[in-house]
Short mmCIF file of C-alpha atoms in Angstrom, two decimals:
data_model
loop_
_atom_site.label_atom_id
_atom_site.label_comp_id
_atom_site.label_asym_id
_atom_site.label_seq_id
_atom_site.Cartn_x
_atom_site.Cartn_y
_atom_site.Cartn_z
CA MET A 18 3.39 -2.31 24.09
CA GLU A 19 2.50 -0.11 21.11
CA LEU A 20 -0.66 -0.93 19.17
CA TRP A 21 1.22 -1.62 15.94
CA LYS A 22 3.42 -4.21 17.69
CA ILE A 23 0.37 -5.91 19.20
CA CYS A 24 -1.27 -6.09 15.78
CA ARG A 25 1.92 -7.37 14.17
CA ALA A 26 1.74 -10.43 16.43
CA VAL A 27 -1.56 -11.50 14.82
CA ASN A 28 -0.74 -10.18 11.34
CA ASN A 29 0.10 -13.71 10.25
CA ALA A 30 -2.26 -16.48 9.16
CA VAL A 31 -0.56 -19.20 11.22
CA ARG A 32 -0.38 -17.21 14.47
CA LEU A 33 -3.95 -16.04 13.98
CA ASN A 34 -5.05 -19.64 13.45
CA MET A 35 -3.16 -20.69 16.60
CA LEU A 36 -5.09 -18.10 18.60
CA ARG A 37 -8.34 -19.31 17.05
CA VAL A 38 -7.57 -22.96 17.84
CA ILE A 39 -6.70 -22.19 21.47
CA SER A 40 -9.75 -19.93 21.92
CA GLN A 41 -12.06 -22.70 20.67
CA SER A 42 -10.44 -25.51 22.69
CA PRO A 43 -11.82 -26.83 26.00
CA CYS A 44 -10.94 -24.38 28.81
CA CYS A 45 -9.36 -22.15 26.11
CA GLU A 46 -5.95 -23.78 26.55
CA LEU A 47 -3.62 -26.19 24.74
CA ASN A 48 -0.03 -27.22 25.17
CA VAL A 49 2.64 -26.32 22.62
CA LEU A 50 2.64 -29.76 20.98
CA GLN A 51 -1.15 -29.86 20.61
CA THR A 52 -1.24 -26.36 19.11
CA GLY A 53 1.56 -27.24 16.70
CA ASP A 54 -0.29 -30.38 15.60
CA PHE A 55 -3.44 -28.41 14.85
CA VAL A 56 -1.59 -25.96 12.60
CA ARG A 57 0.97 -28.49 11.29
CA LEU A 58 4.09 -26.91 12.79
CA GLN A 59 7.14 -28.49 14.39
CA LYS A 60 7.55 -27.89 18.13
CA ALA A 61 10.30 -25.26 17.77
CA ALA A 62 8.34 -23.15 15.29
CA SER A 63 5.12 -23.57 17.26
CA SER A 64 6.86 -22.47 20.45
CA GLN A 65 8.31 -19.37 18.75
CA TYR A 66 4.95 -18.31 17.34
CA LEU A 67 3.21 -18.83 20.67
CA LYS A 68 5.87 -16.72 22.43
CA GLN A 69 5.08 -13.86 20.04
CA LEU A 70 1.37 -14.10 20.85
CA ALA A 71 2.16 -14.20 24.57
CA ALA A 72 4.52 -11.19 24.36
CA ALA A 73 1.75 -9.18 22.71
CA GLY A 74 -0.70 -10.04 25.49
CA PHE A 75 -2.93 -12.56 23.72
CA LEU A 76 -1.81 -15.66 25.63
CA ASP A 77 -0.65 -16.70 29.07
CA VAL A 78 2.06 -19.37 29.13
CA LYS A 79 2.80 -21.68 32.07
CA ARG A 80 4.56 -24.99 32.63
CA ASN A 81 2.40 -27.93 33.67
CA GLY A 82 4.65 -30.90 34.36
CA ARG A 83 6.38 -31.88 31.10
CA TYR A 84 4.30 -29.51 29.00
CA VAL A 85 4.15 -25.80 28.35
CA VAL A 86 0.48 -24.82 28.32
CA CYS A 87 -0.90 -21.76 26.51
CA SER A 88 -4.21 -20.23 27.48
CA CYS A 89 -6.10 -17.21 26.22
CA SER A 90 -5.08 -14.23 28.31
CA ASP A 91 -7.52 -12.59 30.70
CA SER A 92 -6.62 -9.17 29.34
CA LEU A 93 -9.90 -7.27 29.34
CA GLY A 94 -9.31 -3.54 29.24
CA THR A 95 -6.03 -3.84 27.37
CA GLN A 96 -5.49 -3.32 23.65
CA ALA A 97 -4.78 -7.04 23.15
CA GLY A 98 -7.93 -7.82 25.11
CA GLU A 99 -10.09 -5.53 22.95
CA ILE A 100 -8.71 -7.08 19.78
CA TYR A 101 -9.05 -10.64 21.10
CA GLU A 102 -12.70 -10.12 22.07
CA ALA A 103 -13.41 -8.85 18.55
CA LEU A 104 -11.51 -11.76 17.00
CA LYS A 105 -13.63 -14.23 18.98
CA VAL A 106 -16.70 -12.76 17.28
CA VAL A 107 -15.25 -13.09 13.78
CA PHE A 108 -13.61 -16.53 14.27
CA PRO A 109 -16.07 -18.89 12.56
CA LYS A 110 -16.14 -22.62 13.17
CA SER A 111 -15.37 -23.22 9.50
CA SER A 112 -12.12 -23.30 7.53
CA MET A 113 -9.35 -20.75 8.08
CA GLN A 114 -9.29 -19.65 4.43
CA GLU A 115 -12.85 -18.33 4.68
CA TRP A 116 -11.87 -15.66 7.17
CA THR A 117 -8.10 -15.16 7.07
CA ASP A 118 -7.85 -12.70 4.17
CA GLY A 119 -10.36 -10.13 5.42
CA VAL A 120 -9.23 -10.31 9.04
CA ILE A 121 -5.54 -10.04 8.21
CA GLU A 122 -6.17 -7.09 5.87
CA LYS A 123 -7.68 -5.13 8.77
CA ILE A 124 -4.99 -6.16 11.25
CA ASN A 125 -2.26 -5.41 8.71
CA ALA A 126 -3.53 -1.83 8.42
CA PHE A 127 -2.63 -1.35 12.11
CA SER A 128 0.62 -3.34 12.10
CA HIS A 129 3.03 -0.56 11.11
CA TYR A 130 3.83 2.60 13.09
CA VAL A 131 3.62 4.79 9.96
CA ARG A 132 0.02 3.78 9.34
CA ILE A 133 -0.82 4.29 13.03
CA ARG A 134 0.66 7.78 12.78
CA ILE A 135 -1.48 8.59 9.72
CA LEU A 136 -4.61 7.33 11.50
CA ASN A 137 -3.74 9.34 14.61
CA LEU A 138 -3.34 12.49 12.56
CA LEU A 139 -6.72 11.99 10.89
CA GLN A 140 -8.32 11.26 14.24
CA LYS A 141 -6.77 14.34 15.86
CA ASP A 142 -6.99 16.89 13.06
CA GLY A 143 -9.95 15.64 11.02
CA PRO A 144 -9.77 15.51 7.21
CA ILE A 145 -6.26 16.28 5.91
CA GLY A 146 -4.97 16.90 2.40
CA PHE A 147 -2.14 14.90 0.86
CA GLU A 148 0.35 17.78 1.00
CA GLN A 149 -0.38 18.36 4.69
CA LEU A 150 0.13 14.66 5.38
CA LEU A 151 3.47 14.80 3.56
CA VAL A 152 4.64 17.59 5.86
CA LYS A 153 3.32 16.02 9.07
CA THR A 154 4.63 12.50 8.39
CA GLU A 155 7.90 13.46 6.62
CA LEU A 156 7.37 10.56 4.20
CA THR A 157 8.14 10.56 0.50
CA PRO A 158 5.08 10.93 -1.78
CA LYS A 159 5.52 7.34 -3.01
CA THR A 160 5.65 5.91 0.51
CA LEU A 161 2.70 7.97 1.72
CA ARG A 162 0.57 6.90 -1.25
CA ARG A 163 1.42 3.26 -0.55
CA GLN A 164 0.52 3.52 3.15
CA ILE A 165 -2.70 5.41 2.39
CA GLY A 166 -3.57 2.68 -0.14
CA VAL A 167 -3.28 0.00 2.56
CA LEU A 168 -5.57 1.98 4.87
CA ILE A 169 -8.14 2.65 2.14
CA SER A 170 -8.14 -0.99 1.05
CA ALA A 171 -8.79 -2.11 4.64
CA GLY A 172 -11.65 0.39 4.96
CA PHE A 173 -10.17 2.64 7.66
CA ILE A 174 -9.81 5.87 5.68
CA GLU A 175 -11.62 7.25 2.69
CA PRO A 176 -10.76 9.92 0.15
CA GLY A 177 -12.92 13.01 -0.05
CA THR A 178 -13.42 15.35 -2.99
CA ASN A 179 -14.51 18.96 -3.08
CA SER A 180 -15.53 18.91 -6.73
CA GLY A 181 -15.15 16.58 -9.65
CA THR A 182 -13.02 13.49 -9.08
CA GLU A 183 -9.81 15.02 -7.73
CA ILE A 184 -9.01 13.84 -4.20
CA ARG A 185 -8.69 16.85 -1.90
CA GLU A 186 -8.42 15.21 1.50
CA TYR A 187 -8.50 11.99 3.47
CA ARG A 188 -10.65 11.24 6.50
CA LEU A 189 -11.33 8.36 8.91
CA ALA A 190 -14.05 6.00 7.73
CA GLY A 191 -16.73 4.78 10.12
CA PRO A 192 -15.94 1.21 11.25
CA CYS A 193 -18.80 -1.23 10.72
CA ASP A 194 -17.56 -4.67 11.85
CA PRO A 195 -16.45 -5.82 15.34
CA LEU A 196 -12.73 -6.03 14.55
CA SER A 197 -12.59 -2.60 12.87
CA LYS A 198 -14.48 -1.08 15.79
CA ALA A 199 -12.06 -2.63 18.29
CA LEU A 200 -9.02 -1.39 16.38
CA ILE A 201 -10.40 2.14 16.13
CA LYS A 202 -11.32 2.05 19.84
CA CYS A 203 -7.71 1.17 20.68
CA LEU A 204 -6.53 4.02 18.46
CA LYS A 205 -8.89 6.51 20.11
CA GLN A 206 -7.80 5.52 23.59
CA GLY A 207 -4.61 7.37 22.75
CA HIS A 208 -2.24 4.56 23.73
CA SER A 209 -0.77 4.26 20.25
CA LEU A 210 0.78 7.71 19.69
CA GLN A 211 4.29 7.24 18.37
CA THR A 212 7.37 9.27 19.18
CA VAL A 213 9.62 7.58 16.66
CA SER A 214 10.88 9.35 13.57
CA MET A 215 8.51 9.17 10.65
CA ARG A 216 11.19 9.09 8.00
CA ASP A 217 11.35 6.08 5.67
CA GLU A 218 12.87 2.98 7.19
#
């Protein structure tokens, strides 16, 4: 599965909280009803969200008698595994609101194929100017500026200037926290190169 699809599965406060709850439970597993109770979701919605996490490689799902049990996936070496290990470090024991915003902002930066493409170009070619990015991505200026803004806000790219204050190029920023490092590691492994058209959706 592509990196942006894996990240999209946890680019949601409720699904991210479900993963946190399961990871911090005894034996790192809960059934669908228990997980739904923790995050205040009905069984149908809880089941749907858990299926999305399982499809992305974060959870294993099995039937145990009357119940469907979800456990944290033993996925070391995979992209989902790298991200999950980083998430375990940043999941505090305190309230969800204290960590959701910053974590989701980083995951969101990797949850769209256009942004992955921009990051791949910067990784492969080094610093690139805006006009070059326009040509390579085939995006409109407005769309490219918006996508670059998301990546800058999340701390994954930074603008560079040759002189004065005019932005001449963009380059990858050095990741400093566990989740950012894991996401960049997944990017650098080369599994996330996209072959889809880069035109606006």
